[in-house]
Amino acid sequence: MKDLQIPNGKKVYFASDHHLGAPDHKTSLSREKRFVAWLDSIKEETAALFLLGDLFDFWFEYKSVVPKGFTRTLGKLAEFSDSGIPVFYFVGNHDLWMHGYFEEELQIPVFHTPQQFRLGNSSFFIGHGDGLGPGDLGFKRMKKVFTNPVAKWFYRWLHPDLGVRVAQYFSVKNKLISGDEDIKFLGEDKEWLVQYAKRKLEEQHYDYFVFGHRHLPLQIDLNGKSTYVNLGDWISYFTYAVYDGKELLLEKYEA
Protein backbone atom coordinates (compact mmCIF):
# COMPACT_ATOMS: atom_id res chain seq x y z
CA MET A 1 0.00 0.00 0.00
CA LYS A 2 1.41 3.37 -1.07
CA ASP A 3 1.67 5.83 1.82
CA LEU A 4 1.13 9.57 1.38
CA GLN A 5 1.16 12.00 4.29
CA ILE A 6 -1.07 15.07 4.22
CA PRO A 7 0.55 18.26 5.59
CA ASN A 8 -1.54 20.50 7.85
CA GLY A 9 -3.85 22.71 5.83
CA LYS A 10 -3.50 20.60 2.69
CA LYS A 11 -6.06 18.38 0.95
CA VAL A 12 -6.18 15.53 -1.55
CA TYR A 13 -8.35 15.99 -4.64
CA PHE A 14 -9.95 13.42 -6.96
CA ALA A 15 -11.55 13.99 -10.38
CA SER A 16 -12.54 11.79 -13.29
CA ASP A 17 -14.26 11.50 -16.67
CA HIS A 18 -13.60 14.81 -18.40
CA HIS A 19 -13.71 13.27 -21.91
CA LEU A 20 -11.86 16.20 -23.44
CA GLY A 21 -12.33 16.22 -27.19
CA ALA A 22 -16.00 15.23 -27.09
CA PRO A 23 -18.47 15.82 -28.46
CA ASP A 24 -16.76 18.57 -30.47
CA HIS A 25 -13.84 20.98 -30.15
CA LYS A 26 -15.86 24.05 -29.11
CA THR A 27 -17.78 22.27 -26.35
CA SER A 28 -14.70 20.45 -25.16
CA LEU A 29 -12.63 23.64 -25.02
CA SER A 30 -15.21 25.31 -22.80
CA ARG A 31 -15.14 22.37 -20.39
CA GLU A 32 -11.34 22.23 -20.50
CA LYS A 33 -11.08 25.90 -19.48
CA ARG A 34 -13.44 25.20 -16.59
CA PHE A 35 -11.30 22.27 -15.46
CA VAL A 36 -8.10 24.32 -15.64
CA ALA A 37 -9.76 27.11 -13.66
CA TRP A 38 -10.63 24.53 -10.99
CA LEU A 39 -7.01 23.33 -10.91
CA ASP A 40 -5.89 26.93 -10.43
CA SER A 41 -8.36 27.35 -7.57
CA ILE A 42 -7.11 24.31 -5.63
CA LYS A 43 -3.38 24.43 -6.35
CA GLU A 44 -2.21 26.19 -3.20
CA GLU A 45 -3.92 23.71 -0.87
CA THR A 46 -3.34 20.50 -2.84
CA ALA A 47 -1.29 17.77 -1.18
CA ALA A 48 -1.95 15.40 -4.09
CA LEU A 49 -4.16 15.17 -7.17
CA PHE A 50 -5.71 11.91 -8.38
CA LEU A 51 -7.15 11.77 -11.90
CA LEU A 52 -9.17 8.61 -12.31
CA GLY A 53 -9.31 8.17 -16.06
CA ASP A 54 -11.04 9.28 -19.24
CA LEU A 55 -9.42 12.68 -19.04
CA PHE A 56 -9.49 12.42 -22.83
CA ASP A 57 -12.30 10.99 -24.90
CA PHE A 58 -9.62 9.32 -26.98
CA TRP A 59 -5.90 8.92 -26.43
CA PHE A 60 -3.43 6.73 -28.28
CA GLU A 61 0.33 7.06 -28.10
CA TYR A 62 2.22 6.32 -31.28
CA LYS A 63 6.00 6.13 -30.92
CA SER A 64 6.44 9.83 -31.71
CA VAL A 65 2.87 11.17 -31.94
CA VAL A 66 0.12 11.93 -29.43
CA PRO A 67 -3.35 13.38 -30.18
CA LYS A 68 -3.52 17.08 -30.97
CA GLY A 69 -4.95 19.52 -28.43
CA PHE A 70 -5.46 19.67 -24.65
CA THR A 71 -2.60 22.18 -24.30
CA ARG A 72 -4.12 23.99 -21.34
CA THR A 73 -4.68 20.79 -19.39
CA LEU A 74 -1.29 19.26 -20.10
CA GLY A 75 0.44 22.53 -19.27
CA LYS A 76 -1.41 22.86 -15.96
CA LEU A 77 -0.62 19.26 -14.99
CA ALA A 78 3.04 19.91 -15.80
CA GLU A 79 2.85 23.00 -13.58
CA PHE A 80 1.49 20.90 -10.69
CA SER A 81 4.15 18.26 -11.16
CA ASP A 82 7.00 20.76 -11.56
CA SER A 83 5.95 22.54 -8.37
CA GLY A 84 6.22 19.32 -6.39
CA ILE A 85 2.53 18.42 -6.15
CA PRO A 86 2.14 14.65 -6.67
CA VAL A 87 -0.25 13.82 -9.50
CA PHE A 88 -1.43 10.25 -10.04
CA TYR A 89 -3.19 9.12 -13.21
CA PHE A 90 -5.38 6.02 -13.63
CA VAL A 91 -6.24 5.12 -17.21
CA GLY A 92 -9.88 4.76 -18.17
CA ASN A 93 -11.57 2.87 -20.95
CA HIS A 94 -11.22 5.85 -23.33
CA ASP A 95 -7.54 6.54 -22.70
CA LEU A 96 -6.15 3.12 -21.83
CA TRP A 97 -3.52 3.35 -24.58
CA MET A 98 -1.12 5.40 -22.46
CA HIS A 99 2.44 4.23 -22.69
CA GLY A 100 5.11 6.53 -21.31
CA TYR A 101 4.14 10.05 -22.38
CA PHE A 102 2.79 11.22 -19.03
CA GLU A 103 5.69 9.62 -17.17
CA GLU A 104 8.37 11.08 -19.45
CA GLU A 105 6.94 14.53 -20.19
CA LEU A 106 5.02 15.31 -17.01
CA GLN A 107 6.64 12.99 -14.43
CA ILE A 108 3.17 11.70 -13.60
CA PRO A 109 2.88 7.99 -12.76
CA VAL A 110 0.21 6.13 -14.71
CA PHE A 111 -1.66 3.12 -13.34
CA HIS A 112 -3.51 0.58 -15.46
CA THR A 113 -5.07 -1.26 -12.51
CA PRO A 114 -6.64 -0.15 -9.21
CA GLN A 115 -4.20 0.75 -6.46
CA GLN A 116 -4.19 0.85 -2.67
CA PHE A 117 -3.16 4.10 -0.98
CA ARG A 118 -2.93 5.21 2.62
CA LEU A 119 -3.68 8.92 2.69
CA GLY A 120 -3.07 10.30 6.13
CA ASN A 121 -4.75 7.84 8.48
CA SER A 122 -7.25 6.42 5.98
CA SER A 123 -6.95 3.53 3.54
CA PHE A 124 -8.15 4.01 -0.04
CA PHE A 125 -8.86 1.63 -2.91
CA ILE A 126 -8.67 3.73 -6.08
CA GLY A 127 -9.29 3.02 -9.77
CA HIS A 128 -11.24 4.08 -12.83
CA GLY A 129 -13.75 1.30 -12.28
CA ASP A 130 -14.18 -0.14 -15.76
CA GLY A 131 -14.38 -3.91 -16.00
CA LEU A 132 -14.73 -4.46 -12.25
CA GLY A 133 -17.46 -6.39 -10.51
CA PRO A 134 -20.13 -8.72 -11.90
CA GLY A 135 -21.35 -6.42 -14.70
CA ASP A 136 -19.80 -4.47 -17.58
CA LEU A 137 -19.56 -7.67 -19.61
CA GLY A 138 -19.52 -5.93 -22.99
CA PHE A 139 -16.60 -3.75 -22.01
CA LYS A 140 -14.70 -6.69 -20.53
CA ARG A 141 -14.83 -8.41 -23.91
CA MET A 142 -13.93 -5.21 -25.74
CA LYS A 143 -11.00 -4.49 -23.43
CA LYS A 144 -9.42 -7.85 -24.23
CA VAL A 145 -9.32 -6.80 -27.88
CA PHE A 146 -8.16 -3.23 -27.24
CA THR A 147 -5.33 -4.29 -24.94
CA ASN A 148 -4.19 -7.17 -27.12
CA PRO A 149 -0.57 -6.48 -28.22
CA VAL A 150 -1.25 -7.71 -31.75
CA ALA A 151 -4.34 -5.49 -32.14
CA LYS A 152 -2.40 -2.45 -30.87
CA TRP A 153 0.47 -3.25 -33.25
CA PHE A 154 -1.86 -3.30 -36.26
CA TYR A 155 -3.64 -0.11 -35.15
CA ARG A 156 -0.32 1.70 -34.76
CA TRP A 157 0.32 1.13 -38.49
CA LEU A 158 -2.65 3.35 -39.36
CA HIS A 159 -1.62 6.90 -40.17
CA PRO A 160 -2.45 9.04 -37.11
CA ASP A 161 -4.82 11.26 -39.13
CA LEU A 162 -6.89 8.20 -40.00
CA GLY A 163 -6.44 6.33 -36.74
CA VAL A 164 -7.45 9.25 -34.55
CA ARG A 165 -10.40 10.17 -36.78
CA VAL A 166 -11.82 6.64 -36.72
CA ALA A 167 -11.31 6.29 -32.97
CA GLN A 168 -12.88 9.67 -32.21
CA TYR A 169 -15.93 8.80 -34.29
CA PHE A 170 -16.65 5.65 -32.32
CA SER A 171 -15.62 7.20 -29.02
CA VAL A 172 -18.11 10.08 -29.29
CA LYS A 173 -20.84 7.51 -30.03
CA ASN A 174 -20.28 6.15 -26.52
CA LYS A 175 -23.56 6.24 -24.59
CA LEU A 176 -21.94 7.87 -21.56
CA ILE A 177 -21.20 10.92 -23.70
CA SER A 178 -24.50 11.00 -25.60
CA GLY A 179 -26.38 10.59 -22.31
CA ASP A 180 -28.55 7.50 -22.31
CA GLU A 181 -30.25 5.36 -19.71
CA ASP A 182 -27.07 4.19 -17.98
CA ILE A 183 -26.54 7.50 -16.19
CA LYS A 184 -29.11 6.71 -13.52
CA PHE A 185 -28.81 5.30 -10.03
CA LEU A 186 -29.77 1.65 -10.28
CA GLY A 187 -29.99 0.85 -6.57
CA GLU A 188 -27.20 -0.65 -4.48
CA ASP A 189 -28.02 -4.22 -5.46
CA LYS A 190 -27.61 -3.36 -9.17
CA GLU A 191 -24.63 -1.01 -8.93
CA TRP A 192 -21.83 -3.41 -9.87
CA LEU A 193 -19.05 -1.21 -8.50
CA VAL A 194 -20.81 -1.15 -5.14
CA GLN A 195 -21.03 -4.94 -5.28
CA TYR A 196 -17.34 -5.12 -6.19
CA ALA A 197 -16.41 -2.93 -3.21
CA LYS A 198 -18.46 -5.09 -0.85
CA ARG A 199 -16.67 -8.20 -2.09
CA LYS A 200 -13.28 -6.54 -1.60
CA LEU A 201 -14.24 -5.77 1.99
CA GLU A 202 -14.57 -9.50 2.61
CA GLU A 203 -10.83 -9.75 1.92
CA GLN A 204 -9.53 -6.52 3.47
CA HIS A 205 -10.83 -3.33 5.05
CA TYR A 206 -10.63 -0.02 3.22
CA ASP A 207 -12.01 3.23 4.54
CA TYR A 208 -12.84 4.50 1.06
CA PHE A 209 -13.40 3.10 -2.42
CA VAL A 210 -13.04 5.84 -5.04
CA PHE A 211 -13.95 5.23 -8.69
CA GLY A 212 -14.90 7.08 -11.85
CA HIS A 213 -16.38 5.54 -15.03
CA ARG A 214 -19.97 5.65 -13.83
CA HIS A 215 -20.47 9.38 -14.63
CA LEU A 216 -22.83 9.67 -11.68
CA PRO A 217 -21.76 11.30 -8.40
CA LEU A 218 -22.48 8.78 -5.66
CA GLN A 219 -21.53 8.41 -2.01
CA ILE A 220 -22.75 5.19 -0.39
CA ASP A 221 -22.13 3.74 3.04
CA LEU A 222 -21.08 0.11 2.69
CA ASN A 223 -20.96 -1.31 6.19
CA GLY A 224 -20.84 1.59 8.61
CA LYS A 225 -17.06 1.68 8.41
CA SER A 226 -16.35 1.99 4.69
CA THR A 227 -17.64 4.36 2.01
CA TYR A 228 -17.99 3.99 -1.76
CA VAL A 229 -17.59 7.20 -3.79
CA ASN A 230 -18.10 7.68 -7.50
CA LEU A 231 -16.75 10.98 -8.75
CA GLY A 232 -19.35 11.80 -11.39
CA ASP A 233 -18.00 13.65 -14.43
CA TRP A 234 -16.98 16.98 -15.97
CA ILE A 235 -19.61 16.81 -18.68
CA SER A 236 -22.85 17.26 -16.77
CA TYR A 237 -21.96 17.43 -13.07
CA PHE A 238 -18.50 19.01 -12.72
CA THR A 239 -18.03 17.14 -9.46
CA TYR A 240 -14.93 16.04 -7.59
CA ALA A 241 -13.98 14.62 -4.21
CA VAL A 242 -11.79 16.22 -1.58
CA TYR A 243 -10.16 14.56 1.42
CA ASP A 244 -8.98 16.81 4.24
CA GLY A 245 -7.34 14.10 6.33
CA LYS A 246 -10.55 13.38 8.23
CA GLU A 247 -13.33 12.75 5.73
CA LEU A 248 -13.93 12.46 1.99
CA LEU A 249 -16.62 14.69 0.51
CA LEU A 250 -18.15 15.08 -2.93
CA GLU A 251 -18.32 18.67 -4.13
CA LYS A 252 -19.31 20.55 -7.28
CA TYR A 253 -17.19 23.18 -8.97
CA GLU A 254 -19.23 26.28 -9.62
CA ALA A 255 -17.36 28.33 -12.21
mmCIF file of N, CA, C and O in Angstrom, residues 58-60 62 67 97 154-171:
data_model
loop_
_atom_site.group_PDB
_atom_site.id
_atom_site.type_symbol
_atom_site.label_atom_id
_atom_site.label_comp_id
_atom_site.label_asym_id
_atom_site.label_seq_id
_atom_site.Cartn_x
_atom_site.Cartn_y
_atom_site.Cartn_z
ATOM 1 N N PHE A 58 -10.442 10.305 -26.269
ATOM 2 C CA PHE A 58 -9.621 9.323 -26.979
ATOM 3 C C PHE A 58 -8.165 9.709 -26.819
ATOM 4 O O PHE A 58 -7.805 10.881 -26.906
ATOM 5 N N TRP A 59 -7.342 8.694 -26.555
ATOM 6 C CA TRP A 59 -5.899 8.920 -26.429
ATOM 7 C C TRP A 59 -5.176 7.664 -26.892
ATOM 8 O O TRP A 59 -5.458 6.562 -26.424
ATOM 9 N N PHE A 60 -4.257 7.846 -27.815
ATOM 10 C CA PHE A 60 -3.432 6.725 -28.278
ATOM 11 C C PHE A 60 -2.035 7.260 -28.533
ATOM 12 O O PHE A 60 -1.873 8.266 -29.228
ATOM 13 N N TYR A 62 1.314 6.896 -30.295
ATOM 14 C CA TYR A 62 2.220 6.324 -31.275
ATOM 15 C C TYR A 62 3.648 6.534 -30.750
ATOM 16 O O TYR A 62 3.853 7.203 -29.733
ATOM 17 N N PRO A 67 -2.248 12.597 -29.610
ATOM 18 C CA PRO A 67 -3.346 13.378 -30.178
ATOM 19 C C PRO A 67 -3.173 14.884 -29.985
ATOM 20 O O PRO A 67 -2.663 15.344 -28.957
ATOM 21 N N TRP A 97 -4.717 3.575 -23.770
ATOM 22 C CA TRP A 97 -3.517 3.352 -24.583
ATOM 23 C C TRP A 97 -2.398 4.320 -24.206
ATOM 24 O O TRP A 97 -1.723 4.865 -25.073
ATOM 25 N N PHE A 154 -1.228 -3.583 -34.972
ATOM 26 C CA PHE A 154 -1.864 -3.303 -36.263
ATOM 27 C C PHE A 154 -2.437 -1.879 -36.294
ATOM 28 O O PHE A 154 -2.318 -1.178 -37.300
ATOM 29 N N TYR A 155 -3.051 -1.451 -35.181
ATOM 30 C CA TYR A 155 -3.635 -0.112 -35.154
ATOM 31 C C TYR A 155 -2.559 0.951 -35.309
ATOM 32 O O TYR A 155 -2.771 1.972 -35.974
ATOM 33 N N ARG A 156 -1.396 0.717 -34.706
ATOM 34 C CA ARG A 156 -0.325 1.705 -34.763
ATOM 35 C C ARG A 156 0.154 1.933 -36.195
ATOM 36 O O ARG A 156 0.726 2.980 -36.503
ATOM 37 N N TRP A 157 -0.090 0.979 -37.106
ATOM 38 C CA TRP A 157 0.318 1.129 -38.494
ATOM 39 C C TRP A 157 -0.612 2.042 -39.280
ATOM 40 O O TRP A 157 -0.272 2.469 -40.390
ATOM 41 N N LEU A 158 -1.790 2.356 -38.705
ATOM 42 C CA LEU A 158 -2.646 3.345 -39.358
ATOM 43 C C LEU A 158 -2.006 4.726 -39.229
ATOM 44 O O LEU A 158 -1.439 5.058 -38.197
ATOM 45 N N HIS A 159 -2.107 5.522 -40.275
ATOM 46 C CA HIS A 159 -1.624 6.896 -40.173
ATOM 47 C C HIS A 159 -2.405 7.593 -39.064
ATOM 48 O O HIS A 159 -3.627 7.414 -38.952
ATOM 49 N N PRO A 160 -1.744 8.394 -38.213
ATOM 50 C CA PRO A 160 -2.449 9.041 -37.108
ATOM 51 C C PRO A 160 -3.691 9.826 -37.523
ATOM 52 O O PRO A 160 -4.684 9.840 -36.799
ATOM 53 N N ASP A 161 -3.648 10.499 -38.684
ATOM 54 C CA ASP A 161 -4.816 11.256 -39.126
ATOM 55 C C ASP A 161 -6.028 10.348 -39.283
ATOM 56 O O ASP A 161 -7.157 10.722 -38.925
ATOM 57 N N LEU A 162 -5.800 9.149 -39.807
ATOM 58 C CA LEU A 162 -6.895 8.196 -39.997
ATOM 59 C C LEU A 162 -7.236 7.498 -38.686
ATOM 60 O O LEU A 162 -8.413 7.375 -38.318
ATOM 61 N N GLY A 163 -6.210 7.059 -37.974
ATOM 62 C CA GLY A 163 -6.439 6.328 -36.737
ATOM 63 C C GLY A 163 -7.190 7.136 -35.710
ATOM 64 O O GLY A 163 -8.144 6.657 -35.086
ATOM 65 N N VAL A 164 -6.800 8.392 -35.526
ATOM 66 C CA VAL A 164 -7.454 9.251 -34.548
ATOM 67 C C VAL A 164 -8.879 9.583 -34.984
ATOM 68 O O VAL A 164 -9.803 9.592 -34.178
ATOM 69 N N ARG A 165 -9.065 9.826 -36.286
ATOM 70 C CA ARG A 165 -10.396 10.167 -36.779
ATOM 71 C C ARG A 165 -11.377 9.020 -36.569
ATOM 72 O O ARG A 165 -12.500 9.218 -36.105
ATOM 73 N N VAL A 166 -10.964 7.813 -36.896
ATOM 74 C CA VAL A 166 -11.825 6.640 -36.720
ATOM 75 C C VAL A 166 -12.145 6.435 -35.243
ATOM 76 O O VAL A 166 -13.298 6.206 -34.858
ATOM 77 N N ALA A 167 -11.109 6.520 -34.401
ATOM 78 C CA ALA A 167 -11.310 6.285 -32.972
ATOM 79 C C ALA A 167 -12.221 7.347 -32.361
ATOM 80 O O ALA A 167 -13.085 7.032 -31.540
ATOM 81 N N GLN A 168 -12.039 8.595 -32.757
ATOM 82 C CA GLN A 168 -12.877 9.666 -32.213
ATOM 83 C C GLN A 168 -14.330 9.487 -32.621
ATOM 84 O O GLN A 168 -15.243 9.758 -31.835
ATOM 85 N N TYR A 169 -14.567 9.011 -33.831
ATOM 86 C CA TYR A 169 -15.935 8.804 -34.293
ATOM 87 C C TYR A 169 -16.653 7.805 -33.395
ATOM 88 O O TYR A 169 -17.770 8.056 -32.918
ATOM 89 N N PHE A 170 -16.011 6.671 -33.139
ATOM 90 C CA PHE A 170 -16.647 5.647 -32.318
ATOM 91 C C PHE A 170 -16.680 6.041 -30.847
ATOM 92 O O PHE A 170 -17.615 5.697 -30.122
ATOM 93 N N SER A 171 -15.671 6.790 -30.410
ATOM 94 C CA SER A 171 -15.623 7.202 -29.015
ATOM 95 C C SER A 171 -16.759 8.147 -28.675
ATOM 96 O O SER A 171 -17.399 8.023 -27.631
#
